[in-house]
PDB file of C-alpha atoms in Angstrom:
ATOM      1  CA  UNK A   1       0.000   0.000   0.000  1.00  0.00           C
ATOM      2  CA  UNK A   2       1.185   3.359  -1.170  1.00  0.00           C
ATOM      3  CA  UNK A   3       2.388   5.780   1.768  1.00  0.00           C
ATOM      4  CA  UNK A   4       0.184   9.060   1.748  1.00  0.00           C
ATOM      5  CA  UNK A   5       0.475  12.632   2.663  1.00  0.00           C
ATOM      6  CA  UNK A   6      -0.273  12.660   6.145  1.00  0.00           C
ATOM      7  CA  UNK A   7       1.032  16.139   7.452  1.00  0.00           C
ATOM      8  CA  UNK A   8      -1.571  17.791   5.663  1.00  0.00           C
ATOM      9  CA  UNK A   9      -4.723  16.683   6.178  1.00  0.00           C
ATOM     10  CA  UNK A  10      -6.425  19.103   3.630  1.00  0.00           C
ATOM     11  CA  UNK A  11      -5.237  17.339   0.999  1.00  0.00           C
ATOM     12  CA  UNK A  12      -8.284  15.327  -0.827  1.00  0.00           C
ATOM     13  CA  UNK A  13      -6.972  11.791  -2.727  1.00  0.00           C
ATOM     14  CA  UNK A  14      -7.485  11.960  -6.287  1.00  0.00           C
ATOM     15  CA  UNK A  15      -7.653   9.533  -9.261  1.00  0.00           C
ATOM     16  CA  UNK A  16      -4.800  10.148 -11.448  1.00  0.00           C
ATOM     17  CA  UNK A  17      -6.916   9.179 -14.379  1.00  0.00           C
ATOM     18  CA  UNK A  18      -9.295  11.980 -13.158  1.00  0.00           C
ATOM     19  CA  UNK A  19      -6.777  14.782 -13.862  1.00  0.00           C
ATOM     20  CA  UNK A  20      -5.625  16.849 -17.429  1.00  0.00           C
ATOM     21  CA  UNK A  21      -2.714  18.397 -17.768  1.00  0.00           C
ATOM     22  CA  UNK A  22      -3.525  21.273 -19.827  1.00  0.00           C
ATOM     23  CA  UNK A  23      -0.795  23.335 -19.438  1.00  0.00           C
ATOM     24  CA  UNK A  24       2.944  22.550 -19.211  1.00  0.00           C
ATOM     25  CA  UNK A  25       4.885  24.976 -18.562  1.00  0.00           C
ATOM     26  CA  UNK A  26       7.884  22.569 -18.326  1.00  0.00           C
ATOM     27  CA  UNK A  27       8.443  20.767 -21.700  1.00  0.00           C
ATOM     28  CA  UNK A  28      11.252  18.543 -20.960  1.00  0.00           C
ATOM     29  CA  UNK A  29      11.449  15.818 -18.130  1.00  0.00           C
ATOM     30  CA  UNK A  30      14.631  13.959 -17.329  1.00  0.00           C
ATOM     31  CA  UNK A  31      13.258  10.323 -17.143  1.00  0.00           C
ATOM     32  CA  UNK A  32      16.337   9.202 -14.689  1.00  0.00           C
ATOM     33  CA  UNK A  33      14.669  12.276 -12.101  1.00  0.00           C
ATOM     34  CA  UNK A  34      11.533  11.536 -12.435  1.00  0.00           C
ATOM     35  CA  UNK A  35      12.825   7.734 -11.281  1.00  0.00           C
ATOM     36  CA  UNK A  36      14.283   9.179  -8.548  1.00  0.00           C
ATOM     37  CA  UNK A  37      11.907  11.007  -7.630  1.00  0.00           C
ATOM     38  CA  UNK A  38       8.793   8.282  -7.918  1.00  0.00           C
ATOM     39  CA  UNK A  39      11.630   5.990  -5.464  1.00  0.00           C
ATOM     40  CA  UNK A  40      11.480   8.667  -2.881  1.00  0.00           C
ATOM     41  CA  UNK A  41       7.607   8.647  -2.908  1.00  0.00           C
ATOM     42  CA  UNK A  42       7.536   5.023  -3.244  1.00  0.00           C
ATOM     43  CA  UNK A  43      10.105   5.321   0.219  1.00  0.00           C
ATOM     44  CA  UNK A  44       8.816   8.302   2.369  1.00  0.00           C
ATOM     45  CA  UNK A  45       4.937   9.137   0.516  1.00  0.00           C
ATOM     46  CA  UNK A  46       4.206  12.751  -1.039  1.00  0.00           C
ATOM     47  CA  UNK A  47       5.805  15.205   0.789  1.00  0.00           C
ATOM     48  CA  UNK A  48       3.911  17.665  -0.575  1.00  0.00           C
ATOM     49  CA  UNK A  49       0.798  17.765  -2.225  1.00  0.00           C
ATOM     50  CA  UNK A  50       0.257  18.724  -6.149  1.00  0.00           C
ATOM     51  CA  UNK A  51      -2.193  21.805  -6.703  1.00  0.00           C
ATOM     52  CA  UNK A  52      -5.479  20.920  -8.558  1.00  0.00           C
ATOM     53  CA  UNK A  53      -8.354  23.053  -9.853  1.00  0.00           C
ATOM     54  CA  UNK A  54     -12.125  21.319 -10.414  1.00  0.00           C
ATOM     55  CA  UNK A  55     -12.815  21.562 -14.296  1.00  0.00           C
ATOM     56  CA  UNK A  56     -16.402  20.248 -14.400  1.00  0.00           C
ATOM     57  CA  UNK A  57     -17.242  16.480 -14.745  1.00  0.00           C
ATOM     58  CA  UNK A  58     -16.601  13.872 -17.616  1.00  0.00           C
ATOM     59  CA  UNK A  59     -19.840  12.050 -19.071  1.00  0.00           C
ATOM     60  CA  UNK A  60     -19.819   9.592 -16.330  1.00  0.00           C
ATOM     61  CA  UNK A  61     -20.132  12.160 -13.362  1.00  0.00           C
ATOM     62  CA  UNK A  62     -16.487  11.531 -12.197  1.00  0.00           C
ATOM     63  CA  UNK A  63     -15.110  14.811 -11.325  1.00  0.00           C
ATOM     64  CA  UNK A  64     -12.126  16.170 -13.819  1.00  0.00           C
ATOM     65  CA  UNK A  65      -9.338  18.281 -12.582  1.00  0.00           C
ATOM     66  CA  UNK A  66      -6.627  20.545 -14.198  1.00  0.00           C
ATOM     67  CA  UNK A  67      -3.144  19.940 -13.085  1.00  0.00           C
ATOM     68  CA  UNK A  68      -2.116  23.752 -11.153  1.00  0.00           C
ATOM     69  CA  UNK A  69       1.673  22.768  -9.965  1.00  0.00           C
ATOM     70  CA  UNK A  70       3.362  19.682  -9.577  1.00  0.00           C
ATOM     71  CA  UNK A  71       3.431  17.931 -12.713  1.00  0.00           C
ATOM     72  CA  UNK A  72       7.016  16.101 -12.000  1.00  0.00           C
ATOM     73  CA  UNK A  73       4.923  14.572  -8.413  1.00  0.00           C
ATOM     74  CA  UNK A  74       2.540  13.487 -11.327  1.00  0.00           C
ATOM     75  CA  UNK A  75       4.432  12.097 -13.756  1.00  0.00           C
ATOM     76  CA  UNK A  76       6.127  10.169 -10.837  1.00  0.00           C
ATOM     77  CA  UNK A  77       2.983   8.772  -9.668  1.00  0.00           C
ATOM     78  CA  UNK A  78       1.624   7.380 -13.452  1.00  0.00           C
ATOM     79  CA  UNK A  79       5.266   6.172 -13.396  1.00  0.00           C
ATOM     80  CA  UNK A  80       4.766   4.001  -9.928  1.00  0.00           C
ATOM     81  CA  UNK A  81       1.353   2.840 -12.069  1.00  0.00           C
ATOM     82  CA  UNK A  82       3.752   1.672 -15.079  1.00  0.00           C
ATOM     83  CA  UNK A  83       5.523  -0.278 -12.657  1.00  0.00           C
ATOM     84  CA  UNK A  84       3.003  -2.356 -11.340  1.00  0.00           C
ATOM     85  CA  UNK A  85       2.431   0.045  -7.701  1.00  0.00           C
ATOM     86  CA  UNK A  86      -1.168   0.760  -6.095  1.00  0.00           C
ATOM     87  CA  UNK A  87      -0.210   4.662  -6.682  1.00  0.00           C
ATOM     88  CA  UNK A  88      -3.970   5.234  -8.646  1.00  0.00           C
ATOM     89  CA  UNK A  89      -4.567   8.408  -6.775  1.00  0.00           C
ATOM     90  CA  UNK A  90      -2.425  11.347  -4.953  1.00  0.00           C
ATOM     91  CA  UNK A  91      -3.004  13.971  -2.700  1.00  0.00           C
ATOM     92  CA  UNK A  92      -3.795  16.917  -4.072  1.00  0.00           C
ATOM     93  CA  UNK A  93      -5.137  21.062  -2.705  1.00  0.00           C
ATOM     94  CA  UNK A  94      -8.219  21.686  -4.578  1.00  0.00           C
ATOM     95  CA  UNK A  95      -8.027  25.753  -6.011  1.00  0.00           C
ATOM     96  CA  UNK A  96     -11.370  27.172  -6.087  1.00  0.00           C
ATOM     97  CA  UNK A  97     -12.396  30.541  -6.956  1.00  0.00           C
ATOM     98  CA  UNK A  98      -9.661  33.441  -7.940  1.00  0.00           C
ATOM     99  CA  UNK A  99      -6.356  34.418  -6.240  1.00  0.00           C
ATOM    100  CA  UNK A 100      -8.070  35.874  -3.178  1.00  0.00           C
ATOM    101  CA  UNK A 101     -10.357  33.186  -2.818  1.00  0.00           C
ATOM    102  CA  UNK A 102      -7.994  30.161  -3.212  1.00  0.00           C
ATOM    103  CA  UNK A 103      -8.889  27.556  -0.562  1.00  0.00           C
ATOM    104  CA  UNK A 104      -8.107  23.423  -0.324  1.00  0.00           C
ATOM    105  CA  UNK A 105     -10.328  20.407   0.243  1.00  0.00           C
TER     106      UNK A 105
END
């Protein structure tokens, strides 16, 4: 079982699957650090949180996010899937309203 963020508990668990990178603002990822970094995850759990805003919901219902910061913590956790881990969802601090108003779930 995947180790979670545990030191803040405002983070909500989200479904990889359930989130679109829409944005990069990064456009080239060492694979060796993004290794690295899924080991350390895989070691001591997410540090810290990726930032998420709520996009609406896909045909199904399921609720679809856009990927705010943290797109390396991503691409670490959809590597840990590759490799056969239970890493399906990550904490995540759910942005709502504008820059005054930001808040997390």
């Amino acid at each position: 079982m995947p180790k979670m963020q545990q030191s803040n508990s405002l983070a909500k668990n989200i479904p990889i699957s359930q989130i679109k990178v829409t944005k990069n603002i990064r456009t080239d990822f060492d694979l060796t650090k993004i290794e690295q970094l899924a080991e350390s995850i895989s070691k001591n759990g997410l540090l810290n949180p990726i930032t998420v805003k709520k996009l609406g919901e896909d045909e199904f219902g399921n609720e679809v996010f856009e990927l705010v910061a943290g797109e390396r913590r991503l691409r670490a956790h959809q590597y840990l899937c590759e490799q056969g881990q239970n890493y399906t969802q990550i904490p995540a601090c759910i942005k709502t309203g504008n820059k005054q108003t930001t808040t997390t779930v």
